[in-house]
Short mmCIF file of C-alpha atoms and ligand atoms in Angstrom, two decimals:
data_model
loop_
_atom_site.label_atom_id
_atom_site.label_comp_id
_atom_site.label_asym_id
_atom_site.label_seq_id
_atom_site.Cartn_x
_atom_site.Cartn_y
_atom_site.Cartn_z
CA UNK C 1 23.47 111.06 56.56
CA UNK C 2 21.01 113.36 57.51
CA UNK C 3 18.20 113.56 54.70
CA UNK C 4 14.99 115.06 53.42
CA UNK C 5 12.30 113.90 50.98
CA UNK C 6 10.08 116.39 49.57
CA UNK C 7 6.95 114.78 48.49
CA UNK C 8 5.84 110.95 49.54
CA UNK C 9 4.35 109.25 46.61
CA UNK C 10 6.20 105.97 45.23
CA UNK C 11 9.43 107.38 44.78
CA UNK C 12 9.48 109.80 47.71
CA UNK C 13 8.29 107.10 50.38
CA UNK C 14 10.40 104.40 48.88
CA UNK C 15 12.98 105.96 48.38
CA UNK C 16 12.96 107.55 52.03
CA UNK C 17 11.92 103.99 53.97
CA UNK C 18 14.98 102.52 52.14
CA UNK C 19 17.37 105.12 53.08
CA UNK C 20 16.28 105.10 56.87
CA UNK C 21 16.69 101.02 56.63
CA UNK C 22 19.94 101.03 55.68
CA UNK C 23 20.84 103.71 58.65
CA UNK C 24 20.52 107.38 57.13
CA UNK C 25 18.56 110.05 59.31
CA UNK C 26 15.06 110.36 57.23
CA UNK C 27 12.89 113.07 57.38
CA UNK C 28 9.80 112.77 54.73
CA UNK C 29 8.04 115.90 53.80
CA UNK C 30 4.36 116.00 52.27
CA UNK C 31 1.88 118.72 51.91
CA UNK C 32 -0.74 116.54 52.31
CA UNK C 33 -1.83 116.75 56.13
CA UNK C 34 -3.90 114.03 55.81
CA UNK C 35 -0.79 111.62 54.21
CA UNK C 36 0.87 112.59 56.46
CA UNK C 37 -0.87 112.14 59.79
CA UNK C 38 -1.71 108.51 57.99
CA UNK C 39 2.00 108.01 57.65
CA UNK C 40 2.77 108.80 61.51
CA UNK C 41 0.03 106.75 62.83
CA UNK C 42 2.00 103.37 61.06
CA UNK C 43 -0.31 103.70 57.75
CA UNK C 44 1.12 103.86 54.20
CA UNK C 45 -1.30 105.22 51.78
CA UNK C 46 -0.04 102.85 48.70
CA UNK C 47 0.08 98.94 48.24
CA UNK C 48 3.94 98.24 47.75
CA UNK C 49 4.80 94.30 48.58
CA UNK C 50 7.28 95.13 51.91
CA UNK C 51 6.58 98.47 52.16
CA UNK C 52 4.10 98.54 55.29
CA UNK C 53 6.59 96.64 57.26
CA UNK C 54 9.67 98.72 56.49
CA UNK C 55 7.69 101.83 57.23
CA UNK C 56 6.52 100.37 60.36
CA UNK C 57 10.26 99.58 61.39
CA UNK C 58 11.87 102.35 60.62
CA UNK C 59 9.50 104.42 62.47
CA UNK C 60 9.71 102.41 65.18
CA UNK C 61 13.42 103.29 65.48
CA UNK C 62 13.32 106.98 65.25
CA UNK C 63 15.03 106.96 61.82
CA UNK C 64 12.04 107.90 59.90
CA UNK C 65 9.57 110.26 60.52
CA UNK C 66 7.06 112.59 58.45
CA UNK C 67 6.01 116.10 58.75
CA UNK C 68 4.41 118.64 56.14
CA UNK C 69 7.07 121.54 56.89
CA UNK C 70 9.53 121.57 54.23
CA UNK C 71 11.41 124.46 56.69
CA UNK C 72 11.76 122.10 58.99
CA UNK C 73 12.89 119.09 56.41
CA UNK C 74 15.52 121.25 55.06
CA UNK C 75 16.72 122.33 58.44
CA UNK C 76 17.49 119.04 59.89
CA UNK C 77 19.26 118.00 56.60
CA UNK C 78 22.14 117.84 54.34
CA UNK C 79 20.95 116.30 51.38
CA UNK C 80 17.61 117.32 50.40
CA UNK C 81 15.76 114.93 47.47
CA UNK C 82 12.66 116.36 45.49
CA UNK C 83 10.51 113.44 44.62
CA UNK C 84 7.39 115.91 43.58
CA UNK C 85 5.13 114.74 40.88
CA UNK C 86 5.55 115.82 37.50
CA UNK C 87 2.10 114.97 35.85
CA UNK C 88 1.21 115.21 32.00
CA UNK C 89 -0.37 117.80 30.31
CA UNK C 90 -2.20 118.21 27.06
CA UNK C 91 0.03 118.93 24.84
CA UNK C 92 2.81 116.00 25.93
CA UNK C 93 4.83 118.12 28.12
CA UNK C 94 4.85 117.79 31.79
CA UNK C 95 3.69 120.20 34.39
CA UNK C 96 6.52 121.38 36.66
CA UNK C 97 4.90 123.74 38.78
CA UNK C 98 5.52 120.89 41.71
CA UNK C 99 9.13 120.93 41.18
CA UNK C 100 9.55 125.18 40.76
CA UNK C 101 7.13 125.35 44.18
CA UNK C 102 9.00 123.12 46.05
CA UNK C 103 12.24 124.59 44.85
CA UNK C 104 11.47 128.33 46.02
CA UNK C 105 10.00 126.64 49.26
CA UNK C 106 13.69 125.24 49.75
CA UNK C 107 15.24 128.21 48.74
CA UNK C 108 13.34 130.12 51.68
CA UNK C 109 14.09 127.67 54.45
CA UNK C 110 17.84 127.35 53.15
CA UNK C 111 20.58 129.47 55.92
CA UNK C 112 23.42 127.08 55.06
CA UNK C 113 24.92 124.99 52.52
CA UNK C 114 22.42 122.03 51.11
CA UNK C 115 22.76 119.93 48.04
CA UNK C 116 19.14 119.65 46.60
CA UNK C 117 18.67 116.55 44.70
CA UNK C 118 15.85 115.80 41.60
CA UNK C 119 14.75 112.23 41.82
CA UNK C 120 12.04 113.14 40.26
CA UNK C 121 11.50 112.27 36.55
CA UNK C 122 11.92 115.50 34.57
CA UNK C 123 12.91 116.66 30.96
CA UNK C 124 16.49 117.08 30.62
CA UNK C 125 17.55 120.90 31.59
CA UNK C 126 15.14 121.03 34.68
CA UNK C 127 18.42 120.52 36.99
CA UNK C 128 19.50 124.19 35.45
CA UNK C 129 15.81 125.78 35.98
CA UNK C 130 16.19 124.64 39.58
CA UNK C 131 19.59 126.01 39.90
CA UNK C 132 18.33 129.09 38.44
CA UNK C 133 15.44 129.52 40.89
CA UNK C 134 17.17 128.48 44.02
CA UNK C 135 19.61 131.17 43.37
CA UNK C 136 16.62 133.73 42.35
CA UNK C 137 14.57 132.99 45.63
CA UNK C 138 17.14 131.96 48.31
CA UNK C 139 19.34 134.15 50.92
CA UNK C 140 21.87 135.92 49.54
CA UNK C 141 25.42 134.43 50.05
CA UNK C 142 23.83 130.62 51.41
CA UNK C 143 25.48 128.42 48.68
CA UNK C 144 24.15 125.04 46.97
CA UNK C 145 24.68 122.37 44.66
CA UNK C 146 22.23 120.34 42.22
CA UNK C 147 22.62 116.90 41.88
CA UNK C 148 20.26 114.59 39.51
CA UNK C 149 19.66 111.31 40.44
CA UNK C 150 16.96 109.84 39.18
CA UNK C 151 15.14 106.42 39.95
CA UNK C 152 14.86 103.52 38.58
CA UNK C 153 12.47 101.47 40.63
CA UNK C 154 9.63 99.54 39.43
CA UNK C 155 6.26 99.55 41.02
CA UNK C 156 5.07 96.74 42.50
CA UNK C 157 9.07 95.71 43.27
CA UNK C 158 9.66 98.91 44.41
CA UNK C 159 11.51 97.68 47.19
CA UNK C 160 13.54 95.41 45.97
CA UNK C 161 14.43 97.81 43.20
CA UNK C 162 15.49 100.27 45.31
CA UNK C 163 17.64 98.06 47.68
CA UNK C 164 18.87 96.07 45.43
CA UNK C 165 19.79 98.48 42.25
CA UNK C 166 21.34 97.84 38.83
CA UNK C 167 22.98 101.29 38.95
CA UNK C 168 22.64 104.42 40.50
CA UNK C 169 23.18 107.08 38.47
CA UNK C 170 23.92 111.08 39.71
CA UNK C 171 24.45 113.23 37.49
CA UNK C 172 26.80 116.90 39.24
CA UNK C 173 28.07 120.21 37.97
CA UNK C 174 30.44 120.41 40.79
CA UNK C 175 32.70 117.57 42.75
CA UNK C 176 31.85 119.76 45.86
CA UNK C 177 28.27 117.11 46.50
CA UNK C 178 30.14 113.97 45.05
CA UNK C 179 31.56 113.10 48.22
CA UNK C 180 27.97 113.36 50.19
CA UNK C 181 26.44 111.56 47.51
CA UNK C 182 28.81 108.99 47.85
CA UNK C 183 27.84 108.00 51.10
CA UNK C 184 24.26 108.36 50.48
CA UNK C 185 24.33 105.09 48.56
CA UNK C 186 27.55 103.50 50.19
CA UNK C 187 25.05 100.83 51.71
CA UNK C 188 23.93 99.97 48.57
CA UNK C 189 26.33 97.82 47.04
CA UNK C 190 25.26 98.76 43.82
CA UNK C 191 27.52 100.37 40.82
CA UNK C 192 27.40 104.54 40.59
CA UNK C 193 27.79 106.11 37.51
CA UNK C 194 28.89 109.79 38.11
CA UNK C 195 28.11 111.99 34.80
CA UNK C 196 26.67 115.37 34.01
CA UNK C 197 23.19 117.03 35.45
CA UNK C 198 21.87 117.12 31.76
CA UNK C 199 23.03 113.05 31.20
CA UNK C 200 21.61 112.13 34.01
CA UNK C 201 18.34 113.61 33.13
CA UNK C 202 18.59 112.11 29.44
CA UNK C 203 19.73 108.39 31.08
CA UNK C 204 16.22 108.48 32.85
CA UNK C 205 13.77 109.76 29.37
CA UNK C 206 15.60 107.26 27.36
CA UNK C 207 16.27 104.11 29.64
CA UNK C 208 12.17 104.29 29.95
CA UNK C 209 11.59 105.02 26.03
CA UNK C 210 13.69 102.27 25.15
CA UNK C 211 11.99 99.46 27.62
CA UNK C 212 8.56 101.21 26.17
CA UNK C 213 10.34 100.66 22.44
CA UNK C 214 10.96 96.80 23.40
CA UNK C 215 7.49 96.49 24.99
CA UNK C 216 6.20 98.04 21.30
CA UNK C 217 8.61 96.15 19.51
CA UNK C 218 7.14 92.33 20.71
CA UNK C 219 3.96 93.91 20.21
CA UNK C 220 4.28 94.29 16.91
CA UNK C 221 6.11 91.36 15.90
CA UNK C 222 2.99 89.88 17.79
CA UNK C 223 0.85 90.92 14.96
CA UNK C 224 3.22 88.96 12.49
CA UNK C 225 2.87 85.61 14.99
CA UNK C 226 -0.74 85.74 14.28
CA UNK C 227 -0.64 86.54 10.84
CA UNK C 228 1.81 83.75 9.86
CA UNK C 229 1.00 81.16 12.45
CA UNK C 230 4.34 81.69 15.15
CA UNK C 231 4.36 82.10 18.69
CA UNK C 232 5.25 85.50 20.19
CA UNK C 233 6.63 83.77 23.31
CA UNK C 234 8.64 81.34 22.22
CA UNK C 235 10.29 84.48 19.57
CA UNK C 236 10.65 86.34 22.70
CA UNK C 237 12.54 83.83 23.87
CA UNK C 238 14.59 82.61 21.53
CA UNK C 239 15.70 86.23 20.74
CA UNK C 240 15.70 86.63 24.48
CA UNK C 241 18.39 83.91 24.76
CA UNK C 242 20.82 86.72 22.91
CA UNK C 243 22.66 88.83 25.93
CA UNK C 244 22.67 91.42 23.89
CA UNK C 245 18.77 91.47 23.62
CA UNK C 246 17.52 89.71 26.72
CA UNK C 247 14.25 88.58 27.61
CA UNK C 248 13.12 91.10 30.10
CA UNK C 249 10.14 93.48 28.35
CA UNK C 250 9.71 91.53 25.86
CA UNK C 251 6.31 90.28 27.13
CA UNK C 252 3.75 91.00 24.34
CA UNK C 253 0.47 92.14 26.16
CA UNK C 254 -2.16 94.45 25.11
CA UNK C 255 -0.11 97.29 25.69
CA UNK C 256 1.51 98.80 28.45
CA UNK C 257 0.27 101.57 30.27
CA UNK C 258 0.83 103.22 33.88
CA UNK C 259 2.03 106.68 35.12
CA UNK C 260 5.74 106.36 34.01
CA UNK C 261 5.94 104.54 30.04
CA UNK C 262 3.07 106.80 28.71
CA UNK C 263 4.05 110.20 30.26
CA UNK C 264 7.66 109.54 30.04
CA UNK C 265 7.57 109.02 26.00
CA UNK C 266 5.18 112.09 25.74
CA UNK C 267 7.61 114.08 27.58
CA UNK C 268 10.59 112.81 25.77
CA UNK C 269 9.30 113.44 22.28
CA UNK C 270 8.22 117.04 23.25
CA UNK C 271 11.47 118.37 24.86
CA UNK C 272 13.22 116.87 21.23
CA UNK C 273 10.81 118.97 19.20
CA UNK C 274 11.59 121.92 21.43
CA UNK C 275 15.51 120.73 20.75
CA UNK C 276 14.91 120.67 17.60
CA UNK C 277 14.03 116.77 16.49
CA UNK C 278 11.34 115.33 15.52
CA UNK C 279 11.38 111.71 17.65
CA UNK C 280 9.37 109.81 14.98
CA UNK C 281 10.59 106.36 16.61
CA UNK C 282 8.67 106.93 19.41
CA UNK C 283 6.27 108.26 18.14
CA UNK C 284 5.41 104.45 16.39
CA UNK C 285 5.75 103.42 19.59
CA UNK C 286 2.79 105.66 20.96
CA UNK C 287 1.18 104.08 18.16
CA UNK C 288 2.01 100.43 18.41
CA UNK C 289 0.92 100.93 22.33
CA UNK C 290 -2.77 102.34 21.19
CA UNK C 291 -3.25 99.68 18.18
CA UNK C 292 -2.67 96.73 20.45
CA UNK C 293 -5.41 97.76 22.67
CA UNK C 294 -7.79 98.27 19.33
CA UNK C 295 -6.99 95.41 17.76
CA UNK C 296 -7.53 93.38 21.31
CA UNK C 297 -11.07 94.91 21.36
CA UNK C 298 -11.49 93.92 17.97
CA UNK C 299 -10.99 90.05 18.88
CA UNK C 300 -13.29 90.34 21.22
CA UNK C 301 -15.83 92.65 19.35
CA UNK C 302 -15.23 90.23 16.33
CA UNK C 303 -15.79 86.87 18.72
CA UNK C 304 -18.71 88.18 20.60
CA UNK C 305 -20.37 90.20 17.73
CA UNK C 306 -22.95 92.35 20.10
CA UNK C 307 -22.10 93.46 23.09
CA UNK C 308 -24.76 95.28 24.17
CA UNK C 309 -25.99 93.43 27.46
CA UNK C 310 -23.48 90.89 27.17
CA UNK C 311 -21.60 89.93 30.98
CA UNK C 312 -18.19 89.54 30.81
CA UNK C 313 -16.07 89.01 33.23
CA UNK C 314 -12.46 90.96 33.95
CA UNK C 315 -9.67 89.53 35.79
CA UNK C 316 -6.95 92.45 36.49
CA UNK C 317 -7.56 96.13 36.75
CA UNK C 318 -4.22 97.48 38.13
CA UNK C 319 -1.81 98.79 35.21
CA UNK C 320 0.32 95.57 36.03
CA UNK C 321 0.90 93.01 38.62
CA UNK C 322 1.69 93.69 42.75
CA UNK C 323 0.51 97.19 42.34
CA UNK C 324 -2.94 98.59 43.08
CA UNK C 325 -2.25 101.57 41.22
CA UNK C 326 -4.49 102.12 38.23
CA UNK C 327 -3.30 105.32 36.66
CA UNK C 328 -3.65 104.62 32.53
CA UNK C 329 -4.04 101.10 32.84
CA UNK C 330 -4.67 99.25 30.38
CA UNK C 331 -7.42 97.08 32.26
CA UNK C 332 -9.28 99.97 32.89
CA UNK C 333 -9.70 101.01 29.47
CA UNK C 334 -10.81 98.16 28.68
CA UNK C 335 -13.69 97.81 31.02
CA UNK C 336 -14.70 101.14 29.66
CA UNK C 337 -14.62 100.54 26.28
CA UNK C 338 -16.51 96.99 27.20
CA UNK C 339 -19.09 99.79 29.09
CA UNK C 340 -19.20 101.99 26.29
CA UNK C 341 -20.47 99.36 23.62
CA UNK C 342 -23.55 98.25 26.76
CA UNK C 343 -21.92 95.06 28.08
CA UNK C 344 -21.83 94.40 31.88
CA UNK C 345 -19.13 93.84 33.81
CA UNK C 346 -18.17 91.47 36.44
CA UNK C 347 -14.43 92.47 37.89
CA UNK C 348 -11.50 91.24 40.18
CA UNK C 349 -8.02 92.57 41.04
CA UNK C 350 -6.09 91.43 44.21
CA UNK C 351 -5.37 95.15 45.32
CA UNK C 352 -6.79 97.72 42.92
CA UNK C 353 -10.68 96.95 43.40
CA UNK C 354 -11.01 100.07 46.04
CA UNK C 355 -9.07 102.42 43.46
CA UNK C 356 -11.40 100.94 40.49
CA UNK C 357 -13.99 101.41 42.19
CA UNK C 358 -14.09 105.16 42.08
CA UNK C 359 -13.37 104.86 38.18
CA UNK C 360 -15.68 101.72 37.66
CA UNK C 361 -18.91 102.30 39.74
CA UNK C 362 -21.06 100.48 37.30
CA UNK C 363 -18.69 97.26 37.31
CA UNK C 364 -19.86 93.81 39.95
CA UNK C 365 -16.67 93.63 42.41
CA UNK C 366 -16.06 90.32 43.41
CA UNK C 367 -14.22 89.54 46.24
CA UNK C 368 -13.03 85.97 45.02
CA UNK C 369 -11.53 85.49 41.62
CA UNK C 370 -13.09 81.86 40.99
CA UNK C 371 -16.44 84.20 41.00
CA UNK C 372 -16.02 85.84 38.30
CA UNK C 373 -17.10 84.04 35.13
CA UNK C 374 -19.75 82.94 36.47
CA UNK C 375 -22.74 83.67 34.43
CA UNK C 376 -20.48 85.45 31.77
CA UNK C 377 -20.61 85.42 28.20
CA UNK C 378 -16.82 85.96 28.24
CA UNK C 379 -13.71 86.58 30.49
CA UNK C 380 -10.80 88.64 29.72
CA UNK C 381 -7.41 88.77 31.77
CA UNK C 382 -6.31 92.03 31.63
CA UNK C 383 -3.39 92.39 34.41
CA UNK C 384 -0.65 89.91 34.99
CA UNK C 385 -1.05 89.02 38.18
CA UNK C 386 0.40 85.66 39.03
CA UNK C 387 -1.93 84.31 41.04
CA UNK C 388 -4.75 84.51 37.99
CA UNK C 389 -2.86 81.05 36.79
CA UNK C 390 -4.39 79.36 39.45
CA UNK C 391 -7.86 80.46 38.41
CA UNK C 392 -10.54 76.69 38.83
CA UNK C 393 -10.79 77.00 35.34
CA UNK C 394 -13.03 73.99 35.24
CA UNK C 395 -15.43 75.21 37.54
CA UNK C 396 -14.99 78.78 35.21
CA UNK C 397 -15.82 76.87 32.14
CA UNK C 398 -18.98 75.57 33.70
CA UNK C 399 -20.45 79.04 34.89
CA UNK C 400 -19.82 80.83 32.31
CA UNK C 401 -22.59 80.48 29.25
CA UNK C 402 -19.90 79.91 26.71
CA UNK C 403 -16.74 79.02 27.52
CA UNK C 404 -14.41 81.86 26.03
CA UNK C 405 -11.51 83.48 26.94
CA UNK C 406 -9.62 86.48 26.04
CA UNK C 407 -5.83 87.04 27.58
CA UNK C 408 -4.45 90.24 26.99
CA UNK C 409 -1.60 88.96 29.04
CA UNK C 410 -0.79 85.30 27.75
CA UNK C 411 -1.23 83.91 31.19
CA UNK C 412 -2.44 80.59 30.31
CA UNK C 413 -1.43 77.35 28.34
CA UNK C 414 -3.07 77.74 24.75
CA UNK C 415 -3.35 73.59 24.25
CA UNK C 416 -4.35 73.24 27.87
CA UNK C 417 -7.10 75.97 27.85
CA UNK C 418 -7.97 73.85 24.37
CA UNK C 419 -7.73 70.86 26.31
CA UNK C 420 -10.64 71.92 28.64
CA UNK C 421 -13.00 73.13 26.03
CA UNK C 422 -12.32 77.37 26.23
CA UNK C 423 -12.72 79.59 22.41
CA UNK C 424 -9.17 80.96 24.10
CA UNK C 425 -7.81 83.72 21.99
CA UNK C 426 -4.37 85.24 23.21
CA UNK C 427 -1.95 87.69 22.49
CA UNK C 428 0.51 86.67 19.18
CA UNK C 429 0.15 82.98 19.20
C1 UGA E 501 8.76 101.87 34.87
C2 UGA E 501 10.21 101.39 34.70
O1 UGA E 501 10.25 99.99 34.48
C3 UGA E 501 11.05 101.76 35.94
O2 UGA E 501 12.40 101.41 35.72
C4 UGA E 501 10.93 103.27 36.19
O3 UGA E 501 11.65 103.66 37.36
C5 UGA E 501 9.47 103.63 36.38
O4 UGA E 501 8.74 103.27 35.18
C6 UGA E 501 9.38 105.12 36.61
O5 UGA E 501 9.68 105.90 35.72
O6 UGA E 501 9.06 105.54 37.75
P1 UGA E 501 6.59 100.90 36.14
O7 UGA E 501 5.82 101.86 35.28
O8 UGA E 501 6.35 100.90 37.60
O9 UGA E 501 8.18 101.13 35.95
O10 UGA E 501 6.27 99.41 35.63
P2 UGA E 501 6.87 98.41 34.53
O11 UGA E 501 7.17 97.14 35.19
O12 UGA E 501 7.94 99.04 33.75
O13 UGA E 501 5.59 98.19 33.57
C7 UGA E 501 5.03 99.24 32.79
C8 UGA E 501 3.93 98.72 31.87
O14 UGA E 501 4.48 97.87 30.85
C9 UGA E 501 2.89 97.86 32.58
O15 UGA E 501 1.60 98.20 32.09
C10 UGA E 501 3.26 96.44 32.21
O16 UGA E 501 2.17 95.55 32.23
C11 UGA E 501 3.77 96.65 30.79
N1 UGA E 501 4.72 95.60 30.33
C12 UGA E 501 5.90 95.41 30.96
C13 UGA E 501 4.40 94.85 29.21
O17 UGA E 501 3.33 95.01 28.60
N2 UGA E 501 5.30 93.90 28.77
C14 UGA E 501 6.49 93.71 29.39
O18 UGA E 501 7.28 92.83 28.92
C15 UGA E 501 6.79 94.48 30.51
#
């Protein structure tokens, strides 16, 4: 198939390297001149495990290839995918200026038939508003269809995700696209689920609510591990062990964060006010998400007592593991709460330093992790990264001028890290 992405941020590039590696015709659209000219000298602005070589590849063969015209994108294609931002704004809602933009944009450049696909992640009825402004702006008598079909992938498996998907879900108001669609994702090998636009809109708001409602739910039956002497993991897994629950997202941390959980519940509990209902569940989950970050402060505030020129040390600043994105993350709010009450901090992620850095001037980078605690007062994992398990922590222990430890991600072994002398206070256990 002949296609074009509009916009080259996670889900527009990898969505766009995938297609071209399993044989479709990509062209990937950005207004960013800059991106772009980064993107056709073999760069790729984002740290995605796989990425940089599939890029590279599919480059190579002629199957992939960038430009900032979106006339020429929607000339050379038959399936066009928006994959735009749609950022927060104040009031919960998201701004969809992006998608409306890019939508008259392809409505000008449209002189033939074109289905025009959202992958991006919008509140259910944007396929319709699209419709509506295709038809307003584009040439009289060229013809269209909308298809939703929005994405699933994670970041920092965005790959994988994408290649390898649970479902694919497209959501049509006609059966004139189905058949194009079809072959979109024939190499897939993945199940399709065909429904309507406004479903397929609503499968995307709620699939993320609900993993931000488990993430909330462990989280607070956290609180009840601590307060009657259980252990939140081995809960997890023993409810975990039930198909009909699984284990997956039920990691209790100190909340999740990201550009996807947090603007995604927002967004969903604004467009069912403007429906008409009032979304208290998730609501408690906004609330269960902000508490565990307070009450993980308060451990440490409670441990250390003054923090006011106190060091301490912080492993993790991307929003999660094999990402170096660090949009809402939790890690980064805690360093600057840690900032705001005078300590100093001494810092290490294995990708998001650079992106910190920007947010985090005051912080010490270090470029190896073992460096970290020394001289601290305290060290507090923050990210889930792996690789933190394999931290010396003897040779931690004996820089550090007391041995405590704070894991906001229940990385370590709470009778080992007892075992080699740490204060070691986790999440729920
Ligand atoms: C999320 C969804 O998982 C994807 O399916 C979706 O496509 C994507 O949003 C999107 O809308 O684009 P992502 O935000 O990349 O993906 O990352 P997740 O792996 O879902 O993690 C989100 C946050 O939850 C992270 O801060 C992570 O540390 C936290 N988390 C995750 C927990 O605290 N506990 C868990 O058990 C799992």
């Amino acid at each position: 198939m002949k296609i074009a992405i509009i916009g080259t941020g996670y889900v527009g590039l990898v969505t766009g390297t995938c297609f071209a590696e399993v044989g479709h015709e990509v062209i990937c659209v950005d207004c960013d001149e800059a991106k772009v000219k980064l993107l056709r000298d073999g760069g790729v602005p984002i740290y995605e495990p796989g990425l940089d070589e599939l890029v590279k590849k599919n480059t190579g063969t002629g199957r992939l290839s960038f430009t900032t015209s979106t006339k020429k994108g929607v000339e050379k294609s038959d399936v066009i995918f928006i994959a735009v931002p749609t950022p927060p704004q104040p009031d919960g809602s998201v701004d969809l200026s992006y998608i409306e933009g890019v939508a008259r944009e392809i409505a000008g450049a449209m002189t033939g038939y074109r289905i025009i696909v959202d992958k991006s992640t919008v509140p259910v009825r944007t396929g319709e508003k699209v419709a509506e402004t295709i038809h307003r702006y584009g040439h009289a008598g060229v013809e269209f269809d909308i298809v939703s079909n929005p994405e699933f992938l994670r970041e920092g498996f965005a790959v994988e995700d994408l290649l390898k998907p649970d479902r694919i879900v497209v959501g049509i108001s006609s059966q004139r696209p189905a058949q194009a669609m079809k072959e979109v994702y024939e190499p897939f090998d993945a199940p399709v689920m065909v429904t309507d636009i406004n479903s397929a809109e609503l499968i995307k708001h709620a699939s993320n609510s609900f993993l931000a409602l488990k993430i909330s739910y462990i989280n607070a039956v956290s609180i009840i591990c601590e307060k009657s002497g259980a252990n939140v993991q081995d809960v997890a897994a023993g409810m975990g062990m039930d198909e009909r629950i699984g284990r997956r997202f039920l990691n209790a941390s100190l909340g999740f964060g990201g550009s996807c959980f947090p603007k995604d519940l927002s967004a969903f509990i604004k467009i069912s006010q403007e429906l008409g209902y009032d979304f208290g569940l998730l609501k408690e989950v906004q609330n269960i998400n902000a508490n565990q970050m307070d009450r993980f402060l308060k451990k440490i505030t409670e441990t250390l007592w003054v923090l006011k020129d106190k060091t301490i040390g912080v492993l993790g600043l991307a929003f999660k593991q094999n990402t170096d994105d660090v949009r809402m993350s939790p890690a980064i709010e805690i360093c600057q709460r840690l900032l705001k009450e005078g300590a100093k901090l001494r810092v290490y992620d294995p990708k998001a330093m650079e992106k910190a850095r920007v947010i985090l001037p005051e912080a010490v980078y270090l470029k190896d992790m073992n460096n970290v605690a020394e001289g601290c007062d305290a060290l507090v994992v923050a990210t889930e990264w792996p690789q933190f398990k394999e931290l010396d922590l003897d040779r931690a222990r004996k820089g550090m001028t007391c041995p405590i430890i704070f894991d906001g991600r229940n990385l370590f072994d709470m009778s080992e890290m007892e075992k080699l002398g740490f204060i070691y206070k986790s999440i729920g256990r």
